[in-house]
PDB file of C-alpha atoms in Angstrom:
ATOM      1  CA  MET M   1       0.022   0.078   0.013  1.00  0.00           C
ATOM      2  CA  THR M   2       0.989   3.598  -0.576  1.00  0.00           C
ATOM      3  CA  GLU M   3       1.997   5.462   2.416  1.00  0.00           C
ATOM      4  CA  PRO M   4      -0.435   8.424   3.177  1.00  0.00           C
ATOM      5  CA  ALA M   5       2.588  10.616   3.771  1.00  0.00           C
ATOM      6  CA  ALA M   6       3.678  10.171   0.030  1.00  0.00           C
ATOM      7  CA  PHE M   7       0.779  12.701  -0.711  1.00  0.00           C
ATOM      8  CA  ASN M   8       1.006  14.919   2.172  1.00  0.00           C
ATOM      9  CA  ALA M   9       2.529  18.467   1.130  1.00  0.00           C
ATOM     10  CA  TYR M  10       5.488  19.606   3.025  1.00  0.00           C
ATOM     11  CA  LYS M  11       4.854  22.308   5.623  1.00  0.00           C
ATOM     12  CA  PRO M  12       6.014  25.932   4.737  1.00  0.00           C
ATOM     13  CA  ALA M  13       8.772  25.702   7.325  1.00  0.00           C
ATOM     14  CA  GLU M  14       9.990  22.431   5.909  1.00  0.00           C
ATOM     15  CA  ILE M  15       9.976  23.893   2.395  1.00  0.00           C
ATOM     16  CA  ALA M  16      12.226  26.745   3.734  1.00  0.00           C
ATOM     17  CA  ALA M  17      14.654  24.028   4.839  1.00  0.00           C
ATOM     18  CA  LEU M  18      14.482  22.204   1.692  1.00  0.00           C
ATOM     19  CA  VAL M  19      15.063  25.053  -0.493  1.00  0.00           C
ATOM     20  CA  GLU M  20      18.025  26.043   1.610  1.00  0.00           C
ATOM     21  CA  THR M  21      19.572  22.631   1.339  1.00  0.00           C
ATOM     22  CA  ALA M  22      18.956  22.707  -2.373  1.00  0.00           C
ATOM     23  CA  GLY M  23      20.662  25.958  -2.727  1.00  0.00           C
ATOM     24  CA  VAL M  24      23.646  24.641  -1.006  1.00  0.00           C
ATOM     25  CA  ALA M  25      23.811  21.772  -3.444  1.00  0.00           C
ATOM     26  CA  LYS M  26      23.344  23.738  -6.423  1.00  0.00           C
ATOM     27  CA  ALA M  27      26.363  26.022  -5.375  1.00  0.00           C
ATOM     28  CA  ARG M  28      28.526  22.949  -5.054  1.00  0.00           C
ATOM     29  CA  LEU M  29      27.714  21.602  -8.478  1.00  0.00           C
ATOM     30  CA  PRO M  30      30.985  20.965 -10.714  1.00  0.00           C
ATOM     31  CA  LEU M  31      31.095  23.690 -13.352  1.00  0.00           C
ATOM     32  CA  PRO M  32      30.589  21.570 -16.450  1.00  0.00           C
ATOM     33  CA  GLN M  33      27.707  20.056 -14.975  1.00  0.00           C
ATOM     34  CA  MET M  34      26.113  23.209 -13.909  1.00  0.00           C
ATOM     35  CA  PHE M  35      26.547  24.806 -17.377  1.00  0.00           C
ATOM     36  CA  VAL M  36      25.104  21.854 -19.193  1.00  0.00           C
ATOM     37  CA  LEU M  37      22.016  21.606 -16.847  1.00  0.00           C
ATOM     38  CA  ALA M  38      21.676  25.359 -17.438  1.00  0.00           C
ATOM     39  CA  MET M  39      21.806  24.973 -21.154  1.00  0.00           C
ATOM     40  CA  LEU M  40      19.046  22.401 -20.700  1.00  0.00           C
ATOM     41  CA  ALA M  41      17.052  24.777 -18.793  1.00  0.00           C
ATOM     42  CA  GLY M  42      17.249  27.539 -21.264  1.00  0.00           C
ATOM     43  CA  ALA M  43      16.172  25.056 -24.043  1.00  0.00           C
ATOM     44  CA  PHE M  44      13.339  23.927 -21.851  1.00  0.00           C
ATOM     45  CA  ILE M  45      11.952  27.418 -21.164  1.00  0.00           C
ATOM     46  CA  GLY M  46      12.601  27.957 -24.994  1.00  0.00           C
ATOM     47  CA  PHE M  47      10.394  25.064 -25.808  1.00  0.00           C
ATOM     48  CA  GLY M  48       7.746  26.736 -23.701  1.00  0.00           C
ATOM     49  CA  ALA M  49       8.182  30.112 -25.301  1.00  0.00           C
ATOM     50  CA  ALA M  50       7.968  28.400 -28.757  1.00  0.00           C
ATOM     51  CA  ALA M  51       4.821  26.664 -27.797  1.00  0.00           C
ATOM     52  CA  TYR M  52       3.149  30.014 -26.595  1.00  0.00           C
ATOM     53  CA  THR M  53       4.173  31.753 -29.815  1.00  0.00           C
ATOM     54  CA  THR M  54       2.209  29.030 -31.790  1.00  0.00           C
ATOM     55  CA  ALA M  55      -0.842  29.300 -29.198  1.00  0.00           C
ATOM     56  CA  MET M  56      -1.009  33.041 -29.810  1.00  0.00           C
ATOM     57  CA  THR M  57      -0.663  32.889 -33.645  1.00  0.00           C
ATOM     58  CA  GLY M  58      -4.047  33.942 -35.246  1.00  0.00           C
ATOM     59  CA  ALA M  59      -5.496  34.789 -32.059  1.00  0.00           C
ATOM     60  CA  ASP M  60      -6.413  37.904 -30.161  1.00  0.00           C
ATOM     61  CA  THR M  61      -3.377  38.384 -27.681  1.00  0.00           C
ATOM     62  CA  ALA M  62      -5.462  41.117 -25.602  1.00  0.00           C
ATOM     63  CA  SER M  63      -8.034  38.430 -24.817  1.00  0.00           C
ATOM     64  CA  GLY M  64      -8.151  36.965 -21.209  1.00  0.00           C
ATOM     65  CA  PRO M  65      -9.059  33.593 -22.101  1.00  0.00           C
ATOM     66  CA  VAL M  66      -6.654  33.379 -25.016  1.00  0.00           C
ATOM     67  CA  ARG M  67      -3.683  34.481 -22.686  1.00  0.00           C
ATOM     68  CA  VAL M  68      -4.780  31.896 -20.000  1.00  0.00           C
ATOM     69  CA  LEU M  69      -4.264  29.135 -22.610  1.00  0.00           C
ATOM     70  CA  GLY M  70      -0.880  30.685 -23.516  1.00  0.00           C
ATOM     71  CA  GLY M  71       0.158  30.773 -20.190  1.00  0.00           C
ATOM     72  CA  ALA M  72      -0.780  27.099 -19.497  1.00  0.00           C
ATOM     73  CA  VAL M  73       1.224  26.363 -22.616  1.00  0.00           C
ATOM     74  CA  PHE M  74       4.180  28.302 -21.612  1.00  0.00           C
ATOM     75  CA  SER M  75       4.167  26.440 -18.186  1.00  0.00           C
ATOM     76  CA  LEU M  76       5.662  23.427 -20.119  1.00  0.00           C
ATOM     77  CA  GLY M  77       9.258  25.267 -19.657  1.00  0.00           C
ATOM     78  CA  LEU M  78       9.112  25.197 -15.861  1.00  0.00           C
ATOM     79  CA  ILE M  79       7.520  21.888 -15.626  1.00  0.00           C
ATOM     80  CA  LEU M  80      10.602  20.398 -17.636  1.00  0.00           C
ATOM     81  CA  VAL M  81      13.010  22.373 -15.420  1.00  0.00           C
ATOM     82  CA  VAL M  82      11.366  21.247 -12.038  1.00  0.00           C
ATOM     83  CA  VAL M  83      10.486  17.508 -13.075  1.00  0.00           C
ATOM     84  CA  GLY M  84      13.128  16.810 -15.381  1.00  0.00           C
ATOM     85  CA  GLY M  85      16.026  18.462 -13.449  1.00  0.00           C
ATOM     86  CA  ALA M  86      17.870  21.681 -14.888  1.00  0.00           C
ATOM     87  CA  GLU M  87      19.307  24.786 -13.564  1.00  0.00           C
ATOM     88  CA  LEU M  88      17.404  27.941 -14.346  1.00  0.00           C
ATOM     89  CA  PHE M  89      18.472  31.369 -13.507  1.00  0.00           C
ATOM     90  CA  THR M  90      15.351  32.820 -12.294  1.00  0.00           C
ATOM     91  CA  GLY M  91      14.480  30.001  -9.926  1.00  0.00           C
ATOM     92  CA  ASN M  92      18.188  29.880  -8.631  1.00  0.00           C
ATOM     93  CA  VAL M  93      17.564  33.359  -7.162  1.00  0.00           C
ATOM     94  CA  LEU M  94      15.986  31.299  -4.200  1.00  0.00           C
ATOM     95  CA  MET M  95      19.692  30.341  -3.347  1.00  0.00           C
ATOM     96  CA  VAL M  96      19.758  33.822  -1.589  1.00  0.00           C
ATOM     97  CA  ILE M  97      18.106  31.835   1.384  1.00  0.00           C
ATOM     98  CA  ALA M  98      21.236  29.651   1.683  1.00  0.00           C
ATOM     99  CA  ALA M  99      23.459  32.904   1.153  1.00  0.00           C
ATOM    100  CA  VAL M 100      21.733  34.760   3.878  1.00  0.00           C
ATOM    101  CA  ASP M 101      21.860  31.999   6.276  1.00  0.00           C
ATOM    102  CA  ARG M 102      25.713  31.819   5.547  1.00  0.00           C
ATOM    103  CA  LYS M 103      25.450  28.265   4.233  1.00  0.00           C
ATOM    104  CA  ILE M 104      27.076  29.316   0.954  1.00  0.00           C
ATOM    105  CA  ARG M 105      29.675  32.491   0.375  1.00  0.00           C
ATOM    106  CA  LEU M 106      28.544  35.141  -1.873  1.00  0.00           C
ATOM    107  CA  ARG M 107      31.425  34.414  -4.186  1.00  0.00           C
ATOM    108  CA  ARG M 108      29.888  31.038  -4.865  1.00  0.00           C
ATOM    109  CA  LEU M 109      26.364  32.525  -5.267  1.00  0.00           C
ATOM    110  CA  TRP M 110      27.470  35.093  -7.852  1.00  0.00           C
ATOM    111  CA  ARG M 111      29.526  32.390  -9.746  1.00  0.00           C
ATOM    112  CA  SER M 112      26.587  29.999  -9.733  1.00  0.00           C
ATOM    113  CA  TRP M 113      24.239  32.686 -11.025  1.00  0.00           C
ATOM    114  CA  ALA M 114      26.787  33.938 -13.712  1.00  0.00           C
ATOM    115  CA  ILE M 115      27.426  30.368 -15.166  1.00  0.00           C
ATOM    116  CA  VAL M 116      23.689  29.451 -14.933  1.00  0.00           C
ATOM    117  CA  TYR M 117      22.717  32.756 -16.657  1.00  0.00           C
ATOM    118  CA  ALA M 118      25.173  32.114 -19.524  1.00  0.00           C
ATOM    119  CA  GLY M 119      24.097  28.517 -20.031  1.00  0.00           C
ATOM    120  CA  ASN M 120      20.569  29.543 -19.870  1.00  0.00           C
ATOM    121  CA  LEU M 121      21.269  31.989 -22.635  1.00  0.00           C
ATOM    122  CA  ALA M 122      23.324  29.503 -24.736  1.00  0.00           C
ATOM    123  CA  GLY M 123      20.459  27.011 -24.475  1.00  0.00           C
ATOM    124  CA  ALA M 124      17.395  29.604 -25.165  1.00  0.00           C
ATOM    125  CA  ALA M 125      19.409  31.145 -28.371  1.00  0.00           C
ATOM    126  CA  GLY M 126      20.722  27.742 -29.406  1.00  0.00           C
ATOM    127  CA  LEU M 127      17.098  26.452 -29.710  1.00  0.00           C
ATOM    128  CA  ALA M 128      15.850  29.640 -31.276  1.00  0.00           C
ATOM    129  CA  ALA M 129      18.499  29.148 -33.914  1.00  0.00           C
ATOM    130  CA  ALA M 130      17.323  25.790 -34.503  1.00  0.00           C
ATOM    131  CA  PHE M 131      13.883  26.967 -35.078  1.00  0.00           C
ATOM    132  CA  ALA M 132      14.900  29.458 -37.434  1.00  0.00           C
ATOM    133  CA  PHE M 133      15.916  26.673 -40.005  1.00  0.00           C
ATOM    134  CA  THR M 134      12.752  24.494 -39.388  1.00  0.00           C
ATOM    135  CA  GLY M 135      10.627  26.824 -41.609  1.00  0.00           C
ATOM    136  CA  LEU M 136       8.090  26.997 -38.720  1.00  0.00           C
ATOM    137  CA  LEU M 137       8.669  30.818 -38.639  1.00  0.00           C
ATOM    138  CA  ASP M 138       7.949  31.360 -42.260  1.00  0.00           C
ATOM    139  CA  GLY M 139       4.121  32.016 -42.079  1.00  0.00           C
ATOM    140  CA  SER M 140       1.776  33.491 -39.524  1.00  0.00           C
ATOM    141  CA  ALA M 141       3.772  32.095 -36.435  1.00  0.00           C
ATOM    142  CA  GLY M 142       6.797  34.241 -37.739  1.00  0.00           C
ATOM    143  CA  ALA M 143       4.730  37.475 -37.698  1.00  0.00           C
ATOM    144  CA  THR M 144       3.663  36.483 -34.133  1.00  0.00           C
ATOM    145  CA  ALA M 145       7.271  35.846 -33.131  1.00  0.00           C
ATOM    146  CA  ALA M 146       8.346  39.239 -34.515  1.00  0.00           C
ATOM    147  CA  ARG M 147       5.575  41.111 -32.748  1.00  0.00           C
ATOM    148  CA  ILE M 148       6.435  39.565 -29.392  1.00  0.00           C
ATOM    149  CA  ALA M 149      10.128  40.666 -29.660  1.00  0.00           C
ATOM    150  CA  GLU M 150       8.969  44.271 -30.838  1.00  0.00           C
ATOM    151  CA  ALA M 151       6.626  44.711 -27.952  1.00  0.00           C
ATOM    152  CA  LYS M 152       9.208  43.686 -25.475  1.00  0.00           C
ATOM    153  CA  SER M 153      11.924  45.986 -26.832  1.00  0.00           C
ATOM    154  CA  ALA M 154       9.474  48.935 -26.734  1.00  0.00           C
ATOM    155  CA  LEU M 155       9.155  48.598 -22.815  1.00  0.00           C
ATOM    156  CA  SER M 156      10.602  51.486 -20.775  1.00  0.00           C
ATOM    157  CA  PRO M 157      13.410  50.517 -18.048  1.00  0.00           C
ATOM    158  CA  VAL M 158      10.719  51.187 -15.340  1.00  0.00           C
ATOM    159  CA  GLU M 159       8.356  48.911 -17.022  1.00  0.00           C
ATOM    160  CA  ALA M 160      10.740  46.008 -17.720  1.00  0.00           C
ATOM    161  CA  PHE M 161      12.256  46.212 -14.237  1.00  0.00           C
ATOM    162  CA  LEU M 162       8.804  46.015 -12.502  1.00  0.00           C
ATOM    163  CA  ARG M 163       7.443  43.462 -14.795  1.00  0.00           C
ATOM    164  CA  GLY M 164      10.521  41.339 -14.169  1.00  0.00           C
ATOM    165  CA  ALA M 165      10.133  41.829 -10.363  1.00  0.00           C
ATOM    166  CA  LEU M 166       6.504  40.754 -10.360  1.00  0.00           C
ATOM    167  CA  CYS M 167       7.395  37.966 -12.630  1.00  0.00           C
ATOM    168  CA  ASN M 168       9.832  36.380 -10.767  1.00  0.00           C
ATOM    169  CA  GLY M 169       7.877  36.475  -7.601  1.00  0.00           C
ATOM    170  CA  LEU M 170       5.248  34.413  -9.209  1.00  0.00           C
ATOM    171  CA  VAL M 171       8.268  32.037 -10.794  1.00  0.00           C
ATOM    172  CA  CYS M 172       9.929  31.668  -7.428  1.00  0.00           C
ATOM    173  CA  LEU M 173       6.537  31.078  -5.780  1.00  0.00           C
ATOM    174  CA  ALA M 174       6.125  28.342  -8.345  1.00  0.00           C
ATOM    175  CA  VAL M 175       9.401  26.873  -7.588  1.00  0.00           C
ATOM    176  CA  TRP M 176       8.733  27.042  -3.766  1.00  0.00           C
ATOM    177  CA  LEU M 177       5.369  25.185  -4.131  1.00  0.00           C
ATOM    178  CA  SER M 178       6.865  22.497  -6.102  1.00  0.00           C
ATOM    179  CA  PHE M 179       9.076  21.853  -3.114  1.00  0.00           C
ATOM    180  CA  ALA M 180       5.749  21.172  -1.148  1.00  0.00           C
ATOM    181  CA  ALA M 181       4.911  18.344  -3.545  1.00  0.00           C
ATOM    182  CA  ARG M 182       6.089  14.815  -2.924  1.00  0.00           C
ATOM    183  CA  THR M 183       4.967  13.514  -6.400  1.00  0.00           C
ATOM    184  CA  ALA M 184       5.427  14.551 -10.078  1.00  0.00           C
ATOM    185  CA  VAL M 185       1.848  15.301 -10.514  1.00  0.00           C
ATOM    186  CA  GLY M 186       1.937  17.455  -7.386  1.00  0.00           C
ATOM    187  CA  LYS M 187       4.931  19.365  -8.746  1.00  0.00           C
ATOM    188  CA  ILE M 188       3.107  19.909 -12.188  1.00  0.00           C
ATOM    189  CA  LEU M 189       0.113  21.463 -10.622  1.00  0.00           C
ATOM    190  CA  ALA M 190       2.214  23.387  -8.068  1.00  0.00           C
ATOM    191  CA  VAL M 191       3.923  25.181 -11.240  1.00  0.00           C
ATOM    192  CA  LEU M 192       0.987  25.320 -13.642  1.00  0.00           C
ATOM    193  CA  TRP M 193      -1.021  28.327 -12.132  1.00  0.00           C
ATOM    194  CA  PRO M 194       1.650  30.750 -10.981  1.00  0.00           C
ATOM    195  CA  ILE M 195       3.340  30.493 -14.254  1.00  0.00           C
ATOM    196  CA  THR M 196       0.051  30.903 -16.269  1.00  0.00           C
ATOM    197  CA  ALA M 197      -0.734  33.942 -14.047  1.00  0.00           C
ATOM    198  CA  PHE M 198       2.584  35.538 -14.914  1.00  0.00           C
ATOM    199  CA  VAL M 199       2.025  35.105 -18.550  1.00  0.00           C
ATOM    200  CA  LEU M 200      -1.631  36.226 -18.341  1.00  0.00           C
ATOM    201  CA  LEU M 201      -0.573  39.336 -16.592  1.00  0.00           C
ATOM    202  CA  GLY M 202       1.947  40.163 -19.293  1.00  0.00           C
ATOM    203  CA  LEU M 203       5.083  40.019 -17.053  1.00  0.00           C
ATOM    204  CA  GLU M 204       8.802  39.763 -18.070  1.00  0.00           C
ATOM    205  CA  HIS M 205      11.060  36.699 -17.780  1.00  0.00           C
ATOM    206  CA  SER M 206      14.491  36.981 -18.669  1.00  0.00           C
ATOM    207  CA  VAL M 207      15.333  33.450 -19.825  1.00  0.00           C
ATOM    208  CA  ALA M 208      12.220  33.425 -21.886  1.00  0.00           C
ATOM    209  CA  ASN M 209      13.285  36.803 -23.472  1.00  0.00           C
ATOM    210  CA  MET M 210      16.729  35.093 -24.098  1.00  0.00           C
ATOM    211  CA  PHE M 211      14.670  32.869 -26.826  1.00  0.00           C
ATOM    212  CA  PHE M 212      11.895  35.517 -27.743  1.00  0.00           C
ATOM    213  CA  PHE M 213      14.525  37.937 -28.992  1.00  0.00           C
ATOM    214  CA  PRO M 214      16.466  35.563 -31.335  1.00  0.00           C
ATOM    215  CA  GLN M 215      13.312  33.884 -32.434  1.00  0.00           C
ATOM    216  CA  GLY M 216      12.040  37.408 -33.364  1.00  0.00           C
ATOM    217  CA  TRP M 217      15.246  38.140 -35.291  1.00  0.00           C
ATOM    218  CA  ALA M 218      14.867  34.929 -37.229  1.00  0.00           C
ATOM    219  CA  ALA M 219      11.289  35.911 -38.115  1.00  0.00           C
ATOM    220  CA  GLY M 220      12.460  39.485 -39.281  1.00  0.00           C
ATOM    221  CA  ALA M 221      11.589  41.506 -36.080  1.00  0.00           C
ATOM    222  CA  ASP M 222      12.725  45.138 -36.032  1.00  0.00           C
ATOM    223  CA  VAL M 223      14.640  45.019 -32.934  1.00  0.00           C
ATOM    224  CA  SER M 224      18.280  46.038 -32.519  1.00  0.00           C
ATOM    225  CA  LEU M 225      20.934  44.203 -30.378  1.00  0.00           C
ATOM    226  CA  HIS M 226      20.977  47.275 -28.079  1.00  0.00           C
ATOM    227  CA  ALA M 227      17.446  47.202 -27.432  1.00  0.00           C
ATOM    228  CA  ALA M 228      17.428  43.618 -26.652  1.00  0.00           C
ATOM    229  CA  ALA M 229      20.368  43.834 -24.157  1.00  0.00           C
ATOM    230  CA  ALA M 230      18.590  46.594 -22.488  1.00  0.00           C
ATOM    231  CA  ASN M 231      15.573  44.683 -22.001  1.00  0.00           C
ATOM    232  CA  LEU M 232      17.508  41.857 -20.688  1.00  0.00           C
ATOM    233  CA  PHE M 233      19.325  44.086 -18.390  1.00  0.00           C
ATOM    234  CA  TRP M 234      16.395  45.695 -16.767  1.00  0.00           C
ATOM    235  CA  VAL M 235      14.350  42.406 -16.577  1.00  0.00           C
ATOM    236  CA  THR M 236      17.078  40.403 -15.015  1.00  0.00           C
ATOM    237  CA  LEU M 237      17.560  43.037 -12.338  1.00  0.00           C
ATOM    238  CA  GLY M 238      13.826  42.968 -11.719  1.00  0.00           C
ATOM    239  CA  ASN M 239      13.898  39.126 -11.635  1.00  0.00           C
ATOM    240  CA  ILE M 240      16.710  39.333  -8.922  1.00  0.00           C
ATOM    241  CA  ALA M 241      14.800  41.853  -7.068  1.00  0.00           C
ATOM    242  CA  GLY M 242      11.435  40.115  -6.822  1.00  0.00           C
ATOM    243  CA  GLY M 243      12.815  36.559  -6.297  1.00  0.00           C
ATOM    244  CA  ALA M 244      15.351  37.297  -3.914  1.00  0.00           C
ATOM    245  CA  GLY M 245      13.606  40.283  -1.824  1.00  0.00           C
ATOM    246  CA  GLY M 246       9.845  39.353  -2.414  1.00  0.00           C
ATOM    247  CA  VAL M 247      10.191  35.504  -1.973  1.00  0.00           C
ATOM    248  CA  ALA M 248      13.537  34.259  -0.603  1.00  0.00           C
ATOM    249  CA  PHE M 249      14.492  36.744   1.929  1.00  0.00           C
ATOM    250  CA  ALA M 250      10.823  37.059   3.195  1.00  0.00           C
ATOM    251  CA  TYR M 251      10.460  33.474   3.455  1.00  0.00           C
ATOM    252  CA  TRP M 252      14.204  33.116   5.306  1.00  0.00           C
ATOM    253  CA  PHE M 253      12.921  35.755   7.684  1.00  0.00           C
ATOM    254  CA  ALA M 254       9.783  34.147   8.447  1.00  0.00           C
ATOM    255  CA  TYR M 255      11.006  30.671   8.898  1.00  0.00           C
ATOM    256  CA  LEU M 256      14.737  30.425   9.204  1.00  0.00           C
ATOM    257  CA  GLY M 257      15.898  33.786  10.692  1.00  0.00           C
ATOM    258  CA  ARG M 258      16.653  34.684  14.425  1.00  0.00           C
ATOM    259  CA  THR M 259      12.911  35.269  14.879  1.00  0.00           C
ATOM    260  CA  ALA M 260      11.631  32.168  13.058  1.00  0.00           C
ATOM    261  CA  PRO M 261       9.208  29.539  14.743  1.00  0.00           C
ATOM    262  CA  ALA M 262      11.285  26.823  16.474  1.00  0.00           C
ATOM    263  CA  ALA M 263       9.698  24.100  13.968  1.00  0.00           C
ATOM    264  CA  GLY M 264      11.324  25.773  10.924  1.00  0.00           C
ATOM    265  CA  LYS M 265      14.886  25.741  12.690  1.00  0.00           C
ATOM    266  CA  ALA M 266      14.412  22.240  14.002  1.00  0.00           C
ATOM    267  CA  GLN M 267      13.630  21.065  10.328  1.00  0.00           C
ATOM    268  CA  ARG M 268      16.869  22.748   9.020  1.00  0.00           C
ATOM    269  CA  LYS M 269      18.984  20.945  11.590  1.00  0.00           C
ATOM    270  CA  ARG M 270      17.999  17.490  10.377  1.00  0.00           C
TER     271      ARG M 270
END
């Protein structure tokens, strides 16, 4: 018989301890493995972004129900990352919990983020390059791809930063909730709704944009390299602010800090 505990979600204090332990393990990954897993994550998010592009083709992108569908399709990316196993920069912002608790040094945190970010870029851009030679962007899907890239490049720095911050608040919450689940199905359902919500709301994800811009260029988007780099810069800063401050530090303070409940500290010591 299946143990009932196999379906019981971890409690928030237990999640905090699990996330901290995972952060330490991520920081200690050998560099080649870290980079390869980051490339996989970039490609996984790229697949979600490509599926989103196709789902939006021929539809009224301002329509709420259509955007819900697009968000559900885009969720494929993080589902592959969480269940399949990969290193995603936006989710790895949660490593701040381990850094604040002095379980990893800031130098290791920065190194991990830099390698994972580079790997995500390589994976996402590489997948976009592959799509450029499939012929799938020659028709209406290409027009959609170009429109997506152009809309992102038109965002002001403030808009890009705030949309990035709000986005990664939801992404990190999706990762956080996935730690609560003990089964693959539970992890998928935990990821689905926060990711659907961020796409529905029109928020900005740096790794997704690493795919959207090259895909847009392949489809003839009128976006300069400078505009794409500026968008990525502000969105990335926003992703860090929203994930690190809005989720990681808040939960560390609530469950693992000096004033945290004893249950959280006890779980961490196990």
